[in-house]
mmCIF file of C-alpha atoms in Angstrom:
data_model
loop_
_atom_site.group_PDB
_atom_site.id
_atom_site.type_symbol
_atom_site.label_atom_id
_atom_site.label_comp_id
_atom_site.label_asym_id
_atom_site.label_seq_id
_atom_site.Cartn_x
_atom_site.Cartn_y
_atom_site.Cartn_z
ATOM 1 C CA MET X 246 -18.830 33.371 -0.359
ATOM 2 C CA LYS X 247 -15.670 31.343 -0.472
ATOM 3 C CA GLY X 248 -15.259 27.709 -1.223
ATOM 4 C CA PHE X 249 -12.591 25.174 -2.043
ATOM 5 C CA VAL X 250 -12.596 24.717 -5.813
ATOM 6 C CA PHE X 251 -11.178 21.913 -7.975
ATOM 7 C CA HIS X 252 -9.439 23.203 -11.118
ATOM 8 C CA GLY X 253 -8.240 19.937 -12.542
ATOM 9 C CA PRO X 254 -5.713 17.276 -11.318
ATOM 10 C CA GLY X 255 -3.309 18.846 -8.888
ATOM 11 C CA GLN X 256 -4.967 22.288 -9.028
ATOM 12 C CA SER X 257 -7.300 23.723 -6.379
ATOM 13 C CA ALA X 258 -7.876 26.920 -4.398
ATOM 14 C CA TRP X 259 -9.858 28.507 -1.584
ATOM 15 C CA GLU X 260 -11.580 31.351 -3.464
ATOM 16 C CA GLU X 261 -14.641 33.399 -4.160
ATOM 17 C CA VAL X 262 -17.548 31.504 -5.619
ATOM 18 C CA PRO X 263 -21.267 32.393 -6.181
ATOM 19 C CA ASP X 264 -23.597 32.017 -3.212
ATOM 20 C CA PRO X 265 -25.834 28.978 -3.497
ATOM 21 C CA ALA X 266 -29.591 29.534 -3.972
ATOM 22 C CA VAL X 267 -32.648 27.338 -3.760
ATOM 23 C CA LYS X 268 -33.193 25.747 -7.159
ATOM 24 C CA GLU X 269 -35.821 23.148 -6.451
ATOM 25 C CA PRO X 270 -38.602 23.044 -3.899
ATOM 26 C CA THR X 271 -36.882 20.184 -2.187
ATOM 27 C CA ASP X 272 -33.571 22.125 -1.523
ATOM 28 C CA ALA X 273 -32.133 23.510 1.570
ATOM 29 C CA ILE X 274 -29.336 26.012 2.007
ATOM 30 C CA VAL X 275 -27.049 25.232 4.894
ATOM 31 C CA ARG X 276 -24.581 27.514 6.566
ATOM 32 C CA VAL X 277 -21.511 25.391 7.022
ATOM 33 C CA GLY X 278 -20.224 25.138 10.552
ATOM 34 C CA ALA X 279 -17.863 22.212 10.263
ATOM 35 C CA VAL X 280 -16.402 20.124 7.433
ATOM 36 C CA THR X 281 -13.845 17.421 7.086
ATOM 37 C CA ILE X 282 -11.653 16.112 4.267
ATOM 38 C CA CYS X 283 -12.110 12.686 2.800
ATOM 39 C CA GLY X 284 -9.620 10.349 1.193
ATOM 40 C CA THR X 285 -11.924 10.469 -1.849
ATOM 41 C CA ASP X 286 -11.268 14.228 -2.100
ATOM 42 C CA LEU X 287 -7.494 13.363 -2.486
ATOM 43 C CA HIS X 288 -8.484 10.960 -5.211
ATOM 44 C CA ILE X 289 -10.341 13.746 -7.022
ATOM 45 C CA LEU X 290 -7.373 16.026 -6.784
ATOM 46 C CA LYS X 291 -5.201 13.280 -8.276
ATOM 47 C CA GLY X 292 -7.616 12.949 -11.221
ATOM 48 C CA ASP X 293 -8.903 9.490 -10.191
ATOM 49 C CA VAL X 294 -12.575 10.613 -10.348
ATOM 50 C CA PRO X 295 -12.855 12.143 -13.852
ATOM 51 C CA GLU X 296 -16.628 12.915 -13.558
ATOM 52 C CA VAL X 297 -15.709 15.945 -11.279
ATOM 53 C CA ARG X 298 -15.580 18.969 -13.505
ATOM 54 C CA SER X 299 -13.156 21.810 -13.172
ATOM 55 C CA GLY X 300 -14.811 24.599 -11.113
ATOM 56 C CA THR X 301 -16.644 22.263 -8.717
ATOM 57 C CA VAL X 302 -16.559 23.069 -4.990
ATOM 58 C CA LEU X 303 -15.318 19.948 -3.266
ATOM 59 C CA GLY X 304 -16.575 18.157 -0.124
ATOM 60 C CA HIS X 305 -19.466 15.894 0.742
ATOM 61 C CA GLU X 306 -19.481 16.019 4.638
ATOM 62 C CA ALA X 307 -20.684 18.882 6.823
ATOM 63 C CA VAL X 308 -22.521 20.102 9.925
ATOM 64 C CA GLY X 309 -24.338 23.328 9.793
ATOM 65 C CA GLU X 310 -27.457 25.455 10.264
ATOM 66 C CA ILE X 311 -30.421 25.533 7.878
ATOM 67 C CA VAL X 312 -30.885 29.097 6.632
ATOM 68 C CA GLU X 313 -33.370 28.602 3.794
ATOM 69 C CA VAL X 314 -35.579 25.801 2.499
ATOM 70 C CA GLY X 315 -37.652 25.177 -0.556
ATOM 71 C CA GLY X 316 -41.464 25.020 -0.477
ATOM 72 C CA ASP X 317 -41.664 21.227 -0.416
ATOM 73 C CA VAL X 318 -39.236 20.703 2.565
ATOM 74 C CA ARG X 319 -41.178 19.504 5.562
ATOM 75 C CA THR X 320 -38.824 17.900 8.133
ATOM 76 C CA VAL X 321 -36.224 20.663 8.732
ATOM 77 C CA HIS X 322 -36.564 24.415 9.132
ATOM 78 C CA PRO X 323 -34.352 27.535 9.181
ATOM 79 C CA GLY X 324 -32.352 27.524 12.401
ATOM 80 C CA ASP X 325 -32.129 23.718 12.636
ATOM 81 C CA ARG X 326 -28.677 22.331 13.247
ATOM 82 C CA VAL X 327 -28.105 19.448 10.896
ATOM 83 C CA LEU X 328 -25.743 16.807 9.586
ATOM 84 C CA VAL X 329 -25.346 16.994 5.897
ATOM 85 C CA SER X 330 -25.052 13.456 4.544
ATOM 86 C CA CYS X 331 -22.529 12.467 1.887
ATOM 87 C CA ILE X 332 -25.439 10.836 0.006
ATOM 88 C CA SER X 333 -28.573 12.642 -1.279
ATOM 89 C CA ALA X 334 -31.728 10.621 -1.782
ATOM 90 C CA CYS X 335 -34.741 11.431 -3.968
ATOM 91 C CA GLY X 336 -36.865 9.025 -1.987
ATOM 92 C CA ARG X 337 -38.906 7.957 -5.021
ATOM 93 C CA CYS X 338 -36.739 5.806 -7.310
ATOM 94 C CA ARG X 339 -36.521 1.997 -6.995
ATOM 95 C CA TYR X 340 -33.142 2.201 -5.143
ATOM 96 C CA CYS X 341 -34.333 4.709 -2.703
ATOM 97 C CA ARG X 342 -37.394 2.712 -1.949
ATOM 98 C CA GLU X 343 -35.068 -0.262 -1.156
ATOM 99 C CA GLY X 344 -32.862 1.983 1.082
ATOM 100 C CA SER X 345 -29.957 1.849 -1.390
ATOM 101 C CA TYR X 346 -29.690 5.622 -1.490
ATOM 102 C CA GLY X 347 -26.150 5.644 -2.815
ATOM 103 C CA GLN X 348 -27.531 4.195 -6.098
ATOM 104 C CA CYS X 349 -30.330 6.806 -6.334
ATOM 105 C CA ARG X 350 -31.552 7.261 -9.920
ATOM 106 C CA GLY X 351 -33.717 10.370 -9.230
ATOM 107 C CA GLY X 352 -30.921 12.863 -9.143
ATOM 108 C CA GLY X 353 -29.304 11.876 -5.835
ATOM 109 C CA GLY X 354 -26.585 9.481 -4.741
ATOM 110 C CA TRP X 355 -23.143 10.856 -4.276
ATOM 111 C CA ILE X 356 -23.559 14.199 -5.885
ATOM 112 C CA LEU X 357 -22.126 16.737 -3.397
ATOM 113 C CA GLY X 358 -18.544 17.673 -4.334
ATOM 114 C CA HIS X 359 -18.833 15.156 -7.187
ATOM 115 C CA LEU X 360 -21.544 16.197 -9.675
ATOM 116 C CA ILE X 361 -22.603 19.501 -7.984
ATOM 117 C CA ASP X 362 -20.910 21.961 -5.703
ATOM 118 C CA GLY X 363 -20.082 20.444 -2.307
ATOM 119 C CA THR X 364 -19.733 21.275 1.364
ATOM 120 C CA GLN X 365 -16.180 22.728 1.645
ATOM 121 C CA ALA X 366 -17.576 26.272 1.553
ATOM 122 C CA GLU X 367 -19.283 28.816 3.721
ATOM 123 C CA TYR X 368 -22.751 27.724 2.411
ATOM 124 C CA VAL X 369 -24.034 24.648 0.506
ATOM 125 C CA ARG X 370 -27.162 23.830 -1.414
ATOM 126 C CA VAL X 371 -28.439 20.421 -0.310
ATOM 127 C CA PRO X 372 -30.900 18.694 -2.671
ATOM 128 C CA TYR X 373 -33.664 16.442 -1.357
ATOM 129 C CA ALA X 374 -33.203 17.958 2.108
ATOM 130 C CA ASP X 375 -35.891 15.870 3.782
ATOM 131 C CA LEU X 376 -33.845 12.688 3.251
ATOM 132 C CA SER X 377 -30.378 14.158 2.925
ATOM 133 C CA VAL X 378 -29.846 16.003 6.171
ATOM 134 C CA HIS X 379 -30.305 14.795 9.765
ATOM 135 C CA ALA X 380 -31.254 16.912 12.773
ATOM 136 C CA LEU X 381 -28.511 16.762 15.379
ATOM 137 C CA PRO X 382 -29.096 16.199 19.047
ATOM 138 C CA SER X 383 -27.503 18.900 21.131
ATOM 139 C CA SER X 384 -25.304 16.491 22.979
ATOM 140 C CA VAL X 385 -23.225 15.755 19.823
ATOM 141 C CA GLU X 386 -20.577 18.337 19.051
ATOM 142 C CA SER X 387 -20.080 19.392 15.461
ATOM 143 C CA LYS X 388 -16.497 18.146 15.210
ATOM 144 C CA ASP X 389 -17.723 14.599 16.250
ATOM 145 C CA ALA X 390 -20.999 14.673 14.257
ATOM 146 C CA VAL X 391 -19.226 15.502 10.969
ATOM 147 C CA LEU X 392 -17.534 12.154 11.123
ATOM 148 C CA LEU X 393 -21.014 10.562 10.816
ATOM 149 C CA ALA X 394 -21.575 12.154 7.349
ATOM 150 C CA ASP X 395 -19.405 9.555 5.598
ATOM 151 C CA ILE X 396 -16.622 7.586 7.248
ATOM 152 C CA PHE X 397 -18.604 5.871 10.026
ATOM 153 C CA PRO X 398 -21.607 4.816 7.822
ATOM 154 C CA THR X 399 -19.206 3.918 4.962
ATOM 155 C CA SER X 400 -17.033 1.717 7.217
ATOM 156 C CA TYR X 401 -20.012 0.160 8.926
ATOM 157 C CA GLU X 402 -22.149 -0.517 5.849
ATOM 158 C CA VAL X 403 -19.598 -1.111 3.133
ATOM 159 C CA GLY X 404 -17.060 -2.883 5.379
ATOM 160 C CA VAL X 405 -18.661 -4.448 8.380
ATOM 161 C CA LEU X 406 -22.250 -5.193 7.176
ATOM 162 C CA ASN X 407 -21.227 -6.175 3.571
ATOM 163 C CA GLY X 408 -18.437 -8.271 5.085
ATOM 164 C CA ARG X 409 -20.909 -10.037 7.428
ATOM 165 C CA VAL X 410 -18.862 -9.740 10.441
ATOM 166 C CA ARG X 411 -20.169 -12.253 13.118
ATOM 167 C CA PRO X 412 -19.255 -13.121 16.708
ATOM 168 C CA GLY X 413 -16.099 -15.217 16.877
ATOM 169 C CA ASP X 414 -14.738 -14.115 13.517
ATOM 170 C CA THR X 415 -11.203 -13.176 12.647
ATOM 171 C CA VAL X 416 -11.365 -9.802 10.897
ATOM 172 C CA ALA X 417 -8.501 -8.300 8.993
ATOM 173 C CA VAL X 418 -8.604 -4.613 8.137
ATOM 174 C CA VAL X 419 -6.078 -3.616 5.512
ATOM 175 C CA GLY X 420 -5.545 0.087 5.766
ATOM 176 C CA ALA X 421 -5.668 1.872 9.171
ATOM 177 C CA GLY X 422 -6.546 5.327 7.875
ATOM 178 C CA PRO X 423 -9.781 6.928 8.943
ATOM 179 C CA ILE X 424 -12.022 4.465 7.132
ATOM 180 C CA GLY X 425 -10.123 1.440 8.368
ATOM 181 C CA LEU X 426 -10.183 2.754 11.924
ATOM 182 C CA ALA X 427 -13.874 3.316 11.770
ATOM 183 C CA ALA X 428 -14.287 -0.179 10.501
ATOM 184 C CA ILE X 429 -12.290 -1.432 13.458
ATOM 185 C CA ALA X 430 -14.471 0.517 15.900
ATOM 186 C CA THR X 431 -17.777 -0.755 14.334
ATOM 187 C CA ALA X 432 -16.574 -4.291 13.788
ATOM 188 C CA ARG X 433 -16.139 -4.570 17.525
ATOM 189 C CA LEU X 434 -19.983 -4.137 17.900
ATOM 190 C CA PHE X 435 -20.268 -7.762 16.551
ATOM 191 C CA ALA X 436 -17.857 -9.358 19.083
ATOM 192 C CA PRO X 437 -15.363 -10.865 16.673
ATOM 193 C CA GLU X 438 -12.692 -13.127 18.213
ATOM 194 C CA ARG X 439 -9.913 -10.822 16.923
ATOM 195 C CA ILE X 440 -9.356 -7.906 14.663
ATOM 196 C CA VAL X 441 -5.995 -7.476 12.874
ATOM 197 C CA ALA X 442 -4.974 -4.109 11.373
ATOM 198 C CA VAL X 443 -2.529 -3.792 8.594
ATOM 199 C CA ASP X 444 -0.823 -0.648 7.518
ATOM 200 C CA LEU X 445 2.509 0.925 6.681
ATOM 201 C CA ALA X 446 2.418 3.686 9.162
ATOM 202 C CA ALA X 447 3.395 2.946 12.816
ATOM 203 C CA SER X 448 1.218 5.837 14.070
ATOM 204 C CA ARG X 449 -1.898 4.425 12.374
ATOM 205 C CA LEU X 450 -1.123 1.001 13.787
ATOM 206 C CA GLU X 451 -0.911 2.480 17.238
ATOM 207 C CA ALA X 452 -4.303 4.236 16.622
ATOM 208 C CA ALA X 453 -5.749 0.918 15.555
ATOM 209 C CA LYS X 454 -4.705 -0.629 18.771
ATOM 210 C CA GLN X 455 -6.316 2.298 20.729
ATOM 211 C CA LEU X 456 -9.565 1.692 18.830
ATOM 212 C CA GLY X 457 -9.700 -2.050 19.489
ATOM 213 C CA ALA X 458 -7.393 -3.978 17.153
ATOM 214 C CA ASP X 459 -6.127 -7.065 18.875
ATOM 215 C CA ALA X 460 -3.038 -7.383 16.606
ATOM 216 C CA VAL X 461 -1.298 -5.131 14.107
ATOM 217 C CA ALA X 462 1.015 -5.898 11.290
ATOM 218 C CA ASP X 463 3.302 -3.728 9.168
ATOM 219 C CA ALA X 464 2.255 -4.242 5.464
ATOM 220 C CA ARG X 465 5.962 -4.761 4.550
ATOM 221 C CA GLU X 466 6.471 -7.609 7.006
ATOM 222 C CA ASP X 467 4.337 -10.417 5.564
ATOM 223 C CA PRO X 468 0.895 -9.817 7.279
ATOM 224 C CA GLU X 469 -0.576 -12.749 5.370
ATOM 225 C CA GLN X 470 1.723 -15.058 7.460
ATOM 226 C CA LEU X 471 0.525 -13.422 10.625
ATOM 227 C CA ILE X 472 -3.143 -14.097 9.634
ATOM 228 C CA ALA X 473 -2.235 -17.639 8.831
ATOM 229 C CA ASP X 474 -0.598 -18.169 12.092
ATOM 230 C CA LEU X 475 -3.481 -16.771 14.033
ATOM 231 C CA THR X 476 -5.987 -18.955 12.249
ATOM 232 C CA ASP X 477 -4.104 -22.258 11.939
ATOM 233 C CA GLY X 478 -3.526 -21.599 8.329
ATOM 234 C CA LEU X 479 -7.285 -21.104 7.422
ATOM 235 C CA GLY X 480 -7.282 -17.321 6.748
ATOM 236 C CA ALA X 481 -9.523 -14.496 7.938
ATOM 237 C CA ASP X 482 -13.285 -14.827 8.030
ATOM 238 C CA VAL X 483 -13.630 -11.270 6.865
ATOM 239 C CA VAL X 484 -11.115 -8.969 5.178
ATOM 240 C CA ILE X 485 -11.880 -5.356 4.750
ATOM 241 C CA GLU X 486 -9.867 -3.442 2.087
ATOM 242 C CA ALA X 487 -9.593 0.223 3.094
ATOM 243 C CA VAL X 488 -6.766 1.481 0.973
ATOM 244 C CA GLY X 489 -7.766 1.494 -2.732
ATOM 245 C CA VAL X 490 -4.659 0.300 -4.509
ATOM 246 C CA PRO X 491 -4.197 -2.917 -6.464
ATOM 247 C CA GLU X 492 -1.640 -4.430 -4.085
ATOM 248 C CA SER X 493 -3.843 -4.077 -1.110
ATOM 249 C CA PHE X 494 -6.887 -5.610 -2.838
ATOM 250 C CA GLU X 495 -4.829 -8.543 -4.042
ATOM 251 C CA MET X 496 -3.416 -9.031 -0.549
ATOM 252 C CA CYS X 497 -6.946 -9.154 0.866
ATOM 253 C CA THR X 498 -7.913 -11.959 -1.574
ATOM 254 C CA ARG X 499 -4.907 -14.009 -0.445
ATOM 255 C CA MET X 500 -5.708 -13.469 3.297
ATOM 256 C CA VAL X 501 -9.401 -14.560 3.228
ATOM 257 C CA ARG X 502 -10.412 -18.160 4.163
ATOM 258 C CA PRO X 503 -12.393 -20.407 1.890
ATOM 259 C CA GLY X 504 -16.022 -19.370 2.303
ATOM 260 C CA GLY X 505 -14.953 -15.971 3.759
ATOM 261 C CA HIS X 506 -15.815 -12.429 2.704
ATOM 262 C CA VAL X 507 -13.647 -9.618 1.156
ATOM 263 C CA ALA X 508 -15.405 -6.265 1.555
ATOM 264 C CA ASN X 509 -13.815 -3.603 -0.588
ATOM 265 C CA VAL X 510 -14.175 -0.095 0.752
ATOM 266 C CA GLY X 511 -11.217 1.658 -0.779
ATOM 267 C CA VAL X 512 -11.616 3.955 -3.750
ATOM 268 C CA HIS X 513 -9.586 2.429 -6.670
ATOM 269 C CA GLY X 514 -8.063 4.555 -9.414
ATOM 270 C CA LYS X 515 -6.287 1.721 -11.161
ATOM 271 C CA PRO X 516 -7.242 -1.790 -12.236
ATOM 272 C CA ALA X 517 -6.628 -4.618 -9.788
ATOM 273 C CA THR X 518 -6.010 -8.251 -10.845
ATOM 274 C CA LEU X 519 -8.695 -10.707 -9.689
ATOM 275 C CA HIS X 520 -6.905 -14.052 -9.494
ATOM 276 C CA LEU X 521 -9.811 -16.348 -10.340
ATOM 277 C CA GLU X 522 -7.337 -19.109 -11.059
ATOM 278 C CA ASP X 523 -7.038 -19.381 -7.203
ATOM 279 C CA LEU X 524 -10.361 -17.998 -6.073
ATOM 280 C CA TRP X 525 -12.882 -19.897 -8.197
ATOM 281 C CA ILE X 526 -12.742 -22.947 -6.018
ATOM 282 C CA LYS X 527 -12.809 -21.196 -2.563
ATOM 283 C CA ASN X 528 -16.430 -19.976 -2.312
ATOM 284 C CA VAL X 529 -15.141 -16.498 -1.580
ATOM 285 C CA THR X 530 -17.620 -13.504 -1.640
ATOM 286 C CA ILE X 531 -16.193 -10.153 -2.761
ATOM 287 C CA THR X 532 -18.349 -7.120 -2.315
ATOM 288 C CA THR X 533 -17.970 -3.489 -3.441
ATOM 289 C CA GLY X 534 -20.120 -0.595 -2.543
ATOM 290 C CA LEU X 535 -20.956 2.978 -2.297
ATOM 291 C CA VAL X 536 -22.344 3.878 1.093
ATOM 292 C CA ASP X 537 -26.185 4.239 1.263
ATOM 293 C CA THR X 538 -26.218 5.987 4.709
ATOM 294 C CA HIS X 539 -29.331 3.985 5.841
ATOM 295 C CA SER X 540 -27.423 3.481 9.106
ATOM 296 C CA THR X 541 -26.872 7.154 9.874
ATOM 297 C CA PRO X 542 -29.796 7.555 12.311
ATOM 298 C CA THR X 543 -28.536 4.508 14.205
ATOM 299 C CA LEU X 544 -25.047 5.789 14.287
ATOM 300 C CA LEU X 545 -26.197 9.221 15.494
ATOM 301 C CA ARG X 546 -28.114 7.626 18.397
ATOM 302 C CA MET X 547 -24.996 5.709 19.335
ATOM 303 C CA ALA X 548 -22.793 8.851 19.154
ATOM 304 C CA ALA X 549 -25.335 10.740 21.326
ATOM 305 C CA ALA X 550 -24.985 7.866 23.830
ATOM 306 C CA GLY X 551 -21.207 8.013 23.795
ATOM 307 C CA ARG X 552 -20.950 4.601 22.100
ATOM 308 C CA LEU X 553 -18.842 5.698 19.064
ATOM 309 C CA PRO X 554 -15.167 6.774 19.441
ATOM 310 C CA THR X 555 -15.523 9.778 17.002
ATOM 311 C CA ALA X 556 -13.253 12.124 18.950
ATOM 312 C CA GLN X 557 -10.311 9.748 18.850
ATOM 313 C CA LEU X 558 -10.149 10.050 15.052
ATOM 314 C CA VAL X 559 -9.776 13.814 15.008
ATOM 315 C CA THR X 560 -6.116 14.743 15.098
ATOM 316 C CA HIS X 561 -6.097 18.242 13.620
ATOM 317 C CA THR X 562 -8.524 21.191 13.672
ATOM 318 C CA PHE X 563 -8.427 24.391 11.592
ATOM 319 C CA PRO X 564 -10.650 27.397 11.073
ATOM 320 C CA LEU X 565 -12.839 26.960 8.012
ATOM 321 C CA ASP X 566 -10.807 29.406 5.841
ATOM 322 C CA HIS X 567 -7.601 27.375 6.387
ATOM 323 C CA MET X 568 -8.702 24.831 3.803
ATOM 324 C CA GLU X 569 -5.464 24.771 1.834
ATOM 325 C CA GLU X 570 -3.353 24.179 4.923
ATOM 326 C CA ALA X 571 -5.773 21.441 6.079
ATOM 327 C CA TYR X 572 -5.485 19.721 2.724
ATOM 328 C CA ASP X 573 -1.736 19.837 2.925
ATOM 329 C CA VAL X 574 -1.714 18.278 6.410
ATOM 330 C CA PHE X 575 -4.188 15.550 5.481
ATOM 331 C CA ALA X 576 -2.376 14.685 2.196
ATOM 332 C CA ARG X 577 0.950 14.248 4.070
ATOM 333 C CA ALA X 578 -0.598 12.019 6.703
ATOM 334 C CA ALA X 579 2.564 9.768 6.842
ATOM 335 C CA GLU X 580 4.483 12.816 7.977
ATOM 336 C CA THR X 581 1.974 14.687 10.009
ATOM 337 C CA GLY X 582 0.121 11.783 11.639
ATOM 338 C CA ALA X 583 -3.158 13.137 10.469
ATOM 339 C CA LEU X 584 -6.207 10.879 10.755
ATOM 340 C CA LYS X 585 -9.247 13.149 10.377
ATOM 341 C CA VAL X 586 -8.867 16.960 10.072
ATOM 342 C CA VAL X 587 -11.969 19.086 10.959
ATOM 343 C CA LEU X 588 -12.393 22.601 9.823
ATOM 344 C CA GLY X 589 -14.717 24.856 11.868
ATOM 345 C CA GLY X 590 -16.675 22.865 14.475
ATOM 346 C CA GLN X 591 -16.520 25.303 17.359
ATOM 347 C CA PRO X 592 -18.734 24.174 20.290
ATOM 348 C CA HIS X 593 -22.326 25.234 19.754
ATOM 349 C CA ASP X 594 -24.636 26.814 22.254
ATOM 350 C CA GLU X 595 -27.532 24.632 23.346
ATOM 351 C CA VAL X 596 -30.825 26.324 22.418
ATOM 352 C CA ALA X 597 -33.955 25.553 24.228
ATOM 353 C CA VAL X 598 -36.853 24.628 21.895
ATOM 354 C CA PRO X 599 -40.100 26.272 23.049
ATOM 355 C CA ALA X 600 -43.007 23.982 23.757
ATOM 356 C CA THR X 601 -45.762 23.926 21.214
#
């Protein structure tokens, strides 16, 4: 088969790789129908995630069809159309029993496209299939469902839930890329008073308005003053960091009100300064997190009901074998206007399930 292979910082290729095979009785092999590219994949290509070894197939999000399962897999079967989660869960360790699947100590967590071969290929081996794939309702198209593998649960859990967004809050989202936009969409579920989006790109700020931001600010034009003006100098109740650079994180800590929350979602490749000389007295809560995907079933139900704006985030589509072109478009988002790119994802045929 072919897959998109990482060969070290700045080096990658769509090339022939060995077909995956069932290695453990809890594995499933999935024929990939749709994938997307994550900002984390760009961090890997830049060398920001040194755990990724040269020769690894990248990708941790996919929709596809089960073609083979190990002997211990009970909940999915060959022929099932599934969402492949970005997080794998053994289901037995302490963290999995608490629903903190991202911290799995039994061989799961974020492993696809990180510690083992990932989803940006024609086939993928998914460990712990019973807890790591989700059967898809026929009403959800693949190009929409693939956004529920990572960005929507990440934004919702690590941004909105960790940030404790509540009705009447002022929420600032720093970074209006795909993660920030999904955070805006899911923050709206909690009826905040206002959501303010901050970014450098006018196209992304326009997308933020379309997805529910009440105000937008160019990051070069003193967004901290805008937040102060909107809150009578108090600051935002919740600030979600969705960029992953020191400057944006430090901006977030200046925007938050005393007693407020900073929820860091961005993937950081460099140290950021924590100004405790200013923050120690302000009762500020700062959270970090890797997504656990405990919310994926809920988000899938909402998508099936038309309650999530998944389609609005997809700006470019490609055939699966145009991976290198898709990466180029996604990496040059400031020029191309790319939000999410989806490869594959042709409409599926609904298949009637015979009565048993």
